[in-house]
mmCIF file of N, CA, C and O in Angstrom:
data_model
loop_
_atom_site.group_PDB
_atom_site.id
_atom_site.type_symbol
_atom_site.label_atom_id
_atom_site.label_comp_id
_atom_site.label_asym_id
_atom_site.label_seq_id
_atom_site.Cartn_x
_atom_site.Cartn_y
_atom_site.Cartn_z
ATOM 1 N N MET G 1 0.891 -1.586 -0.103
ATOM 2 C CA MET G 1 -0.206 -0.002 -0.167
ATOM 3 C C MET G 1 0.794 1.482 0.225
ATOM 4 O O MET G 1 0.351 2.699 -0.704
ATOM 5 N N ALA G 2 1.703 1.534 0.766
ATOM 6 C CA ALA G 2 2.974 2.626 1.245
ATOM 7 C C ALA G 2 3.392 2.982 -0.558
ATOM 8 O O ALA G 2 3.615 3.272 -1.119
ATOM 9 N N PHE G 3 3.682 1.435 -1.227
ATOM 10 C CA PHE G 3 4.572 1.534 -2.324
ATOM 11 C C PHE G 3 3.490 2.331 -3.048
ATOM 12 O O PHE G 3 3.462 3.576 -4.709
ATOM 13 N N PHE G 4 1.789 2.476 -3.719
ATOM 14 C CA PHE G 4 1.149 3.369 -4.145
ATOM 15 C C PHE G 4 1.041 4.497 -3.598
ATOM 16 O O PHE G 4 0.035 5.386 -3.715
ATOM 17 N N LYS G 5 1.275 4.792 -2.425
ATOM 18 C CA LYS G 5 1.458 6.643 -1.833
ATOM 19 C C LYS G 5 2.273 7.547 -1.925
ATOM 20 O O LYS G 5 1.621 8.090 -1.937
ATOM 21 N N ASN G 6 3.974 6.625 -2.695
ATOM 22 C CA ASN G 6 4.888 7.090 -3.175
ATOM 23 C C ASN G 6 3.906 7.615 -3.969
ATOM 24 O O ASN G 6 4.391 8.663 -4.877
ATOM 25 N N LEU G 7 3.788 6.626 -4.827
ATOM 26 C CA LEU G 7 3.310 6.132 -6.695
ATOM 27 C C LEU G 7 2.830 7.585 -6.932
ATOM 28 O O LEU G 7 2.808 8.321 -7.805
ATOM 29 N N PHE G 8 1.465 7.535 -6.333
ATOM 30 C CA PHE G 8 0.204 8.380 -7.216
ATOM 31 C C PHE G 8 0.518 9.969 -6.037
ATOM 32 O O PHE G 8 -0.639 10.888 -5.809
ATOM 33 N N GLY G 9 1.754 9.356 -4.765
ATOM 34 C CA GLY G 9 1.216 11.017 -3.956
ATOM 35 C C GLY G 9 -0.175 11.532 -2.992
ATOM 36 O O GLY G 9 -0.304 12.071 -2.233
ATOM 37 N N VAL G 10 -0.564 10.437 -2.625
ATOM 38 C CA VAL G 10 -1.294 10.298 -1.501
ATOM 39 C C VAL G 10 -0.863 10.337 -0.482
ATOM 40 O O VAL G 10 -0.243 9.331 -0.172
ATOM 41 N N GLY G 11 -1.235 10.747 1.262
ATOM 42 C CA GLY G 11 -0.473 10.554 2.119
ATOM 43 C C GLY G 11 -0.203 11.640 2.412
ATOM 44 O O GLY G 11 1.355 12.388 1.138
ATOM 45 N N GLY G 12 0.724 11.158 3.753
ATOM 46 C CA GLY G 12 1.899 12.002 3.833
ATOM 47 C C GLY G 12 1.165 13.491 4.154
ATOM 48 O O GLY G 12 0.159 13.489 4.126
ATOM 49 N N ASN G 13 2.399 14.352 4.645
ATOM 50 C CA ASN G 13 2.388 15.675 4.365
ATOM 51 C C ASN G 13 2.441 17.111 4.201
ATOM 52 O O ASN G 13 2.804 18.314 3.601
ATOM 53 N N LYS G 14 2.680 15.966 2.457
ATOM 54 C CA LYS G 14 3.254 17.461 1.179
ATOM 55 C C LYS G 14 1.200 17.822 0.716
ATOM 56 O O LYS G 14 0.536 17.420 0.654
ATOM 57 N N THR G 15 2.183 19.148 0.316
ATOM 58 C CA THR G 15 0.554 19.023 -0.178
ATOM 59 C C THR G 15 0.942 20.184 -2.090
ATOM 60 O O THR G 15 1.714 19.970 -2.382
ATOM 61 N N PRO G 16 -0.395 20.248 -2.833
ATOM 62 C CA PRO G 16 0.336 20.395 -4.552
ATOM 63 C C PRO G 16 1.032 22.017 -4.497
ATOM 64 O O PRO G 16 0.767 22.811 -3.502
ATOM 65 N N GLU G 17 1.578 21.256 -4.703
ATOM 66 C CA GLU G 17 3.104 22.551 -5.642
ATOM 67 C C GLU G 17 2.173 23.858 -6.102
ATOM 68 O O GLU G 17 0.389 23.443 -7.543
ATOM 69 N N VAL G 18 2.118 25.043 -6.278
ATOM 70 C CA VAL G 18 1.107 26.055 -7.061
ATOM 71 C C VAL G 18 2.053 27.242 -7.341
ATOM 72 O O VAL G 18 3.416 27.493 -6.697
ATOM 73 N N GLU G 19 1.489 27.475 -8.466
ATOM 74 C CA GLU G 19 2.744 28.721 -8.476
ATOM 75 C C GLU G 19 3.477 29.832 -7.898
ATOM 76 O O GLU G 19 2.603 29.835 -6.634
ATOM 77 N N ALA G 20 4.178 30.561 -8.128
ATOM 78 C CA ALA G 20 5.072 31.569 -7.483
ATOM 79 C C ALA G 20 4.458 33.166 -7.643
ATOM 80 O O ALA G 20 4.153 32.933 -8.808
ATOM 81 N N VAL G 21 4.687 34.103 -6.869
ATOM 82 C CA VAL G 21 3.665 35.148 -6.967
ATOM 83 C C VAL G 21 5.259 35.641 -6.796
ATOM 84 O O VAL G 21 6.214 35.224 -6.191
ATOM 85 N N THR G 22 5.086 37.218 -7.839
ATOM 86 C CA THR G 22 6.630 38.050 -7.800
ATOM 87 C C THR G 22 6.280 39.617 -7.092
ATOM 88 O O THR G 22 5.222 39.726 -7.684
ATOM 89 N N TYR G 23 6.597 39.147 -6.036
ATOM 90 C CA TYR G 23 6.974 40.838 -5.450
ATOM 91 C C TYR G 23 7.842 41.237 -5.253
ATOM 92 O O TYR G 23 8.784 41.147 -4.396
ATOM 93 N N LYS G 24 7.728 42.878 -5.020
ATOM 94 C CA LYS G 24 9.786 43.460 -5.640
ATOM 95 C C LYS G 24 10.150 43.009 -5.360
ATOM 96 O O LYS G 24 11.413 43.001 -4.604
ATOM 97 N N GLY G 25 10.593 42.489 -6.233
ATOM 98 C CA GLY G 25 11.806 42.019 -7.112
ATOM 99 C C GLY G 25 11.870 39.793 -6.634
ATOM 100 O O GLY G 25 13.118 39.382 -6.229
ATOM 101 N N PHE G 26 10.845 39.438 -5.298
ATOM 102 C CA PHE G 26 11.581 38.383 -4.401
ATOM 103 C C PHE G 26 10.329 38.218 -5.488
ATOM 104 O O PHE G 26 9.181 37.884 -6.022
ATOM 105 N N ARG G 27 10.482 36.498 -5.704
ATOM 106 C CA ARG G 27 9.682 35.237 -5.735
ATOM 107 C C ARG G 27 9.205 34.389 -4.031
ATOM 108 O O ARG G 27 9.579 34.141 -3.739
ATOM 109 N N ILE G 28 7.703 34.533 -4.610
ATOM 110 C CA ILE G 28 7.453 33.948 -3.202
ATOM 111 C C ILE G 28 6.469 33.286 -3.931
ATOM 112 O O ILE G 28 5.698 33.119 -4.911
ATOM 113 N N THR G 29 6.738 31.096 -2.893
ATOM 114 C CA THR G 29 6.371 30.240 -2.967
ATOM 115 C C THR G 29 5.176 29.891 -2.038
ATOM 116 O O THR G 29 5.751 29.596 -1.189
ATOM 117 N N PRO G 30 4.046 29.854 -1.915
ATOM 118 C CA PRO G 30 3.568 29.954 -1.082
ATOM 119 C C PRO G 30 3.763 27.913 -0.596
ATOM 120 O O PRO G 30 3.426 27.014 -1.376
ATOM 121 N N THR G 31 3.237 27.248 0.489
ATOM 122 C CA THR G 31 4.490 26.085 0.725
ATOM 123 C C THR G 31 3.498 25.061 2.089
ATOM 124 O O THR G 31 4.466 24.239 2.940
ATOM 125 N N PRO G 32 2.144 25.577 2.183
ATOM 126 C CA PRO G 32 2.007 25.579 3.957
ATOM 127 C C PRO G 32 2.187 24.450 4.138
ATOM 128 O O PRO G 32 2.120 23.136 2.601
ATOM 129 N N ILE G 33 2.300 23.446 5.009
ATOM 130 C CA ILE G 33 2.965 22.279 5.811
ATOM 131 C C ILE G 33 1.444 21.594 6.311
ATOM 132 O O ILE G 33 1.046 22.205 7.145
ATOM 133 N N ALA G 34 0.645 20.931 5.975
ATOM 134 C CA ALA G 34 0.116 19.882 6.533
ATOM 135 C C ALA G 34 0.487 19.405 7.924
ATOM 136 O O ALA G 34 1.226 18.829 7.885
ATOM 137 N N GLU G 35 -0.827 19.939 8.441
ATOM 138 C CA GLU G 35 -0.723 18.729 10.196
ATOM 139 C C GLU G 35 -2.271 18.376 10.608
ATOM 140 O O GLU G 35 -2.763 18.908 10.937
ATOM 141 N N GLY G 36 -2.953 17.566 10.457
ATOM 142 C CA GLY G 36 -4.118 16.573 10.368
ATOM 143 C C GLY G 36 -4.900 17.750 9.364
ATOM 144 O O GLY G 36 -4.271 17.358 8.732
ATOM 145 N N ASN G 37 -5.987 18.037 9.372
ATOM 146 C CA ASN G 37 -6.599 18.592 9.318
ATOM 147 C C ASN G 37 -6.399 20.158 9.366
ATOM 148 O O ASN G 37 -7.344 21.085 9.127
ATOM 149 N N THR G 38 -5.215 20.351 9.397
ATOM 150 C CA THR G 38 -4.950 22.005 9.025
ATOM 151 C C THR G 38 -3.826 23.024 7.954
ATOM 152 O O THR G 38 -3.263 21.879 7.990
ATOM 153 N N PHE G 39 -3.167 23.563 7.975
ATOM 154 C CA PHE G 39 -1.840 23.786 7.825
ATOM 155 C C PHE G 39 -1.372 25.206 8.577
ATOM 156 O O PHE G 39 -2.260 25.544 8.555
ATOM 157 N N ARG G 40 0.346 24.895 9.095
ATOM 158 C CA ARG G 40 1.324 25.853 9.150
ATOM 159 C C ARG G 40 1.164 26.991 8.327
ATOM 160 O O ARG G 40 1.786 26.956 6.895
ATOM 161 N N ILE G 41 1.952 27.693 8.231
ATOM 162 C CA ILE G 41 1.541 28.939 7.119
ATOM 163 C C ILE G 41 2.757 28.705 6.854
ATOM 164 O O ILE G 41 4.091 28.976 7.719
ATOM 165 N N SER G 42 3.606 28.161 5.775
ATOM 166 C CA SER G 42 4.558 28.969 5.186
ATOM 167 C C SER G 42 4.955 28.861 3.878
ATOM 168 O O SER G 42 4.324 29.107 3.091
ATOM 169 N N ALA G 43 6.118 29.580 2.903
ATOM 170 C CA ALA G 43 6.713 29.382 1.786
ATOM 171 C C ALA G 43 8.041 29.956 1.466
ATOM 172 O O ALA G 43 8.481 29.693 2.609
ATOM 173 N N THR G 44 8.869 29.236 0.571
ATOM 174 C CA THR G 44 9.576 29.697 0.447
ATOM 175 C C THR G 44 9.244 30.895 -0.083
ATOM 176 O O THR G 44 9.157 31.805 -1.778
ATOM 177 N N VAL G 45 11.007 32.808 -0.089
ATOM 178 C CA VAL G 45 11.679 33.343 -0.736
ATOM 179 C C VAL G 45 12.900 33.511 -1.244
ATOM 180 O O VAL G 45 12.856 32.709 -0.852
ATOM 181 N N GLU G 46 12.394 34.148 -2.418
ATOM 182 C CA GLU G 46 13.405 33.542 -3.809
ATOM 183 C C GLU G 46 14.485 35.490 -3.820
ATOM 184 O O GLU G 46 12.960 35.923 -4.519
ATOM 185 N N LYS G 47 15.301 35.519 -4.023
ATOM 186 C CA LYS G 47 15.359 36.646 -4.532
ATOM 187 C C LYS G 47 17.441 36.091 -5.206
ATOM 188 O O LYS G 47 18.390 35.742 -4.913
ATOM 189 N N GLU G 48 17.580 36.583 -6.677
ATOM 190 C CA GLU G 48 18.661 37.338 -7.120
ATOM 191 C C GLU G 48 19.446 38.241 -7.083
ATOM 192 O O GLU G 48 19.077 39.210 -6.823
ATOM 193 N N ILE G 49 20.608 37.905 -6.610
ATOM 194 C CA ILE G 49 21.728 38.889 -5.201
ATOM 195 C C ILE G 49 23.364 38.900 -6.575
ATOM 196 O O ILE G 49 23.387 37.759 -5.468
ATOM 197 N N ASP G 50 23.731 39.317 -6.685
ATOM 198 C CA ASP G 50 24.689 39.601 -7.227
ATOM 199 C C ASP G 50 25.585 38.504 -8.056
ATOM 200 O O ASP G 50 26.527 38.108 -7.805
ATOM 201 N N GLY G 51 24.094 37.976 -8.960
ATOM 202 C CA GLY G 51 24.654 36.409 -8.805
ATOM 203 C C GLY G 51 23.465 35.288 -8.966
ATOM 204 O O GLY G 51 24.434 34.831 -9.547
ATOM 205 N N GLU G 52 24.448 35.946 -7.647
ATOM 206 C CA GLU G 52 23.941 34.324 -6.560
ATOM 207 C C GLU G 52 21.861 34.086 -6.191
ATOM 208 O O GLU G 52 21.417 34.814 -5.937
ATOM 209 N N MET G 53 20.907 33.201 -7.104
ATOM 210 C CA MET G 53 20.141 33.246 -6.243
ATOM 211 C C MET G 53 20.023 32.595 -5.079
ATOM 212 O O MET G 53 20.270 30.997 -4.300
ATOM 213 N N ARG G 54 19.661 33.620 -3.878
ATOM 214 C CA ARG G 54 19.074 33.012 -2.862
ATOM 215 C C ARG G 54 17.829 32.607 -2.262
ATOM 216 O O ARG G 54 16.894 33.099 -2.965
ATOM 217 N N SER G 55 17.666 32.093 -1.230
ATOM 218 C CA SER G 55 15.837 31.443 -0.751
ATOM 219 C C SER G 55 16.260 31.497 1.283
ATOM 220 O O SER G 55 17.333 31.386 1.485
ATOM 221 N N HIS G 56 15.470 31.060 1.595
ATOM 222 C CA HIS G 56 15.451 31.913 2.106
ATOM 223 C C HIS G 56 14.212 31.105 2.772
ATOM 224 O O HIS G 56 12.707 31.630 2.224
ATOM 225 N N THR G 57 13.414 30.213 3.955
ATOM 226 C CA THR G 57 11.990 29.474 4.137
ATOM 227 C C THR G 57 11.145 30.476 4.913
ATOM 228 O O THR G 57 12.335 30.484 6.650
ATOM 229 N N LEU G 58 10.528 30.804 5.084
ATOM 230 C CA LEU G 58 9.313 30.837 6.099
ATOM 231 C C LEU G 58 8.154 29.527 6.880
ATOM 232 O O LEU G 58 7.921 29.656 6.194
ATOM 233 N N ILE G 59 8.541 30.031 8.034
ATOM 234 C CA ILE G 59 8.037 28.970 8.471
ATOM 235 C C ILE G 59 7.022 29.752 9.398
ATOM 236 O O ILE G 59 7.436 30.660 10.516
ATOM 237 N N ARG G 60 5.508 30.706 9.812
ATOM 238 C CA ARG G 60 5.270 30.367 10.882
ATOM 239 C C ARG G 60 4.142 29.757 11.674
ATOM 240 O O ARG G 60 4.165 28.566 11.829
ATOM 241 N N ALA G 61 3.269 29.494 13.157
ATOM 242 C CA ALA G 61 2.990 29.487 14.005
ATOM 243 C C ALA G 61 1.497 29.085 13.855
ATOM 244 O O ALA G 61 1.371 27.748 14.197
ATOM 245 N N ASP G 62 1.255 29.942 12.801
ATOM 246 C CA ASP G 62 -0.395 30.255 12.831
ATOM 247 C C ASP G 62 -0.216 28.979 11.675
ATOM 248 O O ASP G 62 0.301 28.586 11.043
ATOM 249 N N THR G 63 -2.390 28.712 12.196
ATOM 250 C CA THR G 63 -2.293 27.537 11.110
ATOM 251 C C THR G 63 -3.950 27.569 11.148
ATOM 252 O O THR G 63 -4.142 28.644 11.709
ATOM 253 N N LEU G 64 -3.774 27.288 9.719
ATOM 254 C CA LEU G 64 -5.197 27.663 9.408
ATOM 255 C C LEU G 64 -5.738 26.183 8.137
ATOM 256 O O LEU G 64 -5.442 25.424 8.184
ATOM 257 N N GLN G 65 -7.496 26.204 8.219
ATOM 258 C CA GLN G 65 -8.252 24.930 8.169
ATOM 259 C C GLN G 65 -8.440 24.170 6.684
ATOM 260 O O GLN G 65 -8.250 22.962 6.205
ATOM 261 N N GLY G 66 -8.554 25.648 5.909
ATOM 262 C CA GLY G 66 -8.414 25.535 4.456
ATOM 263 C C GLY G 66 -7.063 25.537 3.519
ATOM 264 O O GLY G 66 -6.600 26.359 4.071
ATOM 265 N N LEU G 67 -6.699 24.132 2.722
ATOM 266 C CA LEU G 67 -5.139 25.004 1.751
ATOM 267 C C LEU G 67 -5.594 25.925 1.089
ATOM 268 O O LEU G 67 -4.852 27.123 1.802
ATOM 269 N N GLU G 68 -5.968 26.406 0.259
ATOM 270 C CA GLU G 68 -6.071 27.775 -0.809
ATOM 271 C C GLU G 68 -6.268 28.909 0.572
ATOM 272 O O GLU G 68 -5.668 29.399 0.618
ATOM 273 N N ALA G 69 -6.911 28.745 2.451
ATOM 274 C CA ALA G 69 -6.009 30.154 3.110
ATOM 275 C C ALA G 69 -4.852 30.211 3.023
ATOM 276 O O ALA G 69 -4.235 31.654 3.333
ATOM 277 N N ALA G 70 -4.502 29.190 3.352
ATOM 278 C CA ALA G 70 -3.258 28.997 4.320
ATOM 279 C C ALA G 70 -2.221 29.741 3.462
ATOM 280 O O ALA G 70 -1.282 29.825 3.394
ATOM 281 N N GLN G 71 -2.743 29.329 1.996
ATOM 282 C CA GLN G 71 -1.255 29.305 0.284
ATOM 283 C C GLN G 71 -1.825 30.912 0.454
ATOM 284 O O GLN G 71 -1.052 31.678 0.157
ATOM 285 N N GLU G 72 -2.528 32.105 0.922
ATOM 286 C CA GLU G 72 -2.978 33.261 0.844
ATOM 287 C C GLU G 72 -2.136 34.118 1.864
ATOM 288 O O GLU G 72 -1.928 34.761 1.855
ATOM 289 N N ALA G 73 -2.074 32.545 2.692
ATOM 290 C CA ALA G 73 -2.342 33.430 3.949
ATOM 291 C C ALA G 73 0.219 33.313 3.743
ATOM 292 O O ALA G 73 -0.039 34.827 4.564
ATOM 293 N N SER G 74 0.478 32.153 3.299
ATOM 294 C CA SER G 74 1.274 32.860 3.282
ATOM 295 C C SER G 74 2.091 33.294 2.744
ATOM 296 O O SER G 74 3.077 33.820 3.044
ATOM 297 N N VAL G 75 1.566 33.508 1.478
ATOM 298 C CA VAL G 75 1.862 35.234 0.895
ATOM 299 C C VAL G 75 1.526 36.332 1.057
ATOM 300 O O VAL G 75 3.333 37.471 1.475
ATOM 301 N N SER G 76 0.846 37.147 1.638
ATOM 302 C CA SER G 76 0.358 37.964 2.248
ATOM 303 C C SER G 76 1.496 37.844 3.816
ATOM 304 O O SER G 76 2.197 38.787 4.060
ATOM 305 N N LYS G 77 1.659 36.323 5.142
ATOM 306 C CA LYS G 77 3.087 36.692 6.118
ATOM 307 C C LYS G 77 3.753 36.571 4.488
ATOM 308 O O LYS G 77 5.126 37.683 5.045
ATOM 309 N N ALA G 78 5.206 36.037 3.663
ATOM 310 C CA ALA G 78 5.907 36.689 3.134
ATOM 311 C C ALA G 78 5.593 38.013 2.398
ATOM 312 O O ALA G 78 7.441 38.835 2.921
ATOM 313 N N LYS G 79 4.754 38.424 1.490
ATOM 314 C CA LYS G 79 5.210 40.325 1.120
ATOM 315 C C LYS G 79 5.501 40.686 2.937
ATOM 316 O O LYS G 79 6.526 41.902 2.655
ATOM 317 N N GLN G 80 4.940 40.909 3.802
ATOM 318 C CA GLN G 80 5.707 41.931 5.145
ATOM 319 C C GLN G 80 6.507 41.073 5.954
ATOM 320 O O GLN G 80 6.727 42.896 6.132
ATOM 321 N N VAL G 81 6.968 40.009 5.434
ATOM 322 C CA VAL G 81 9.018 40.370 5.721
ATOM 323 C C VAL G 81 9.427 40.991 4.970
ATOM 324 O O VAL G 81 10.242 41.844 5.593
ATOM 325 N N ILE G 82 8.975 40.665 4.281
ATOM 326 C CA ILE G 82 9.479 41.632 3.102
ATOM 327 C C ILE G 82 9.605 43.284 2.538
ATOM 328 O O ILE G 82 10.208 43.619 3.004
ATOM 329 N N ASP G 83 8.373 43.577 3.639
ATOM 330 C CA ASP G 83 8.022 45.050 3.676
ATOM 331 C C ASP G 83 9.584 45.657 4.938
ATOM 332 O O ASP G 83 9.851 46.570 5.460
ATOM 333 N N GLU G 84 8.951 44.461 5.259
ATOM 334 C CA GLU G 84 10.335 45.037 6.921
ATOM 335 C C GLU G 84 11.741 44.637 6.850
ATOM 336 O O GLU G 84 12.769 45.751 7.277
ATOM 337 N N GLN G 85 12.031 43.035 6.565
ATOM 338 C CA GLN G 85 13.375 43.419 5.657
ATOM 339 C C GLN G 85 14.000 43.360 4.383
ATOM 340 O O GLN G 85 15.386 43.390 4.765
ATOM 341 N N GLY G 86 13.073 43.434 3.947
ATOM 342 C CA GLY G 86 14.171 43.471 2.495
ATOM 343 C C GLY G 86 15.108 41.921 2.014
ATOM 344 O O GLY G 86 15.158 41.579 2.151
ATOM 345 N N ASP G 87 15.951 42.464 1.171
ATOM 346 C CA ASP G 87 17.307 41.931 0.781
ATOM 347 C C ASP G 87 17.531 41.263 2.626
ATOM 348 O O ASP G 87 18.434 39.970 1.901
ATOM 349 N N ARG G 88 17.742 41.246 3.814
ATOM 350 C CA ARG G 88 18.000 41.218 4.904
ATOM 351 C C ARG G 88 17.228 39.985 5.966
ATOM 352 O O ARG G 88 18.303 39.060 6.578
ATOM 353 N N ILE G 89 16.607 40.772 4.488
ATOM 354 C CA ILE G 89 16.286 38.380 4.962
ATOM 355 C C ILE G 89 16.552 37.537 5.170
ATOM 356 O O ILE G 89 16.144 35.623 5.417
ATOM 357 N N PHE G 90 17.515 37.269 3.877
ATOM 358 C CA PHE G 90 18.426 36.085 3.532
ATOM 359 C C PHE G 90 20.396 36.125 4.296
ATOM 360 O O PHE G 90 20.641 35.131 4.458
ATOM 361 N N ARG G 91 20.213 37.105 5.496
ATOM 362 C CA ARG G 91 21.116 36.961 6.378
ATOM 363 C C ARG G 91 20.725 36.195 7.457
ATOM 364 O O ARG G 91 19.888 36.397 7.652
#
């Protein structure tokens, strides 16, 4: 049975990938983490700086009931962090 779960992506804590959002030169990919019946806010924030692609994984304690709501909240939280920290997010 585990073979089919791995083959078809059934079960586990993985969520389907969504398209990235560009914001102020940053690329935000929402990656909510499934935890039982809720999803933890999470996103990957990327930006090319001096020819090097930098990446930061943003994970928050907040959880939401629906996947779509968690994806939207993940993007919103990433935008807030970008506004507050800018390129310092990668330090």
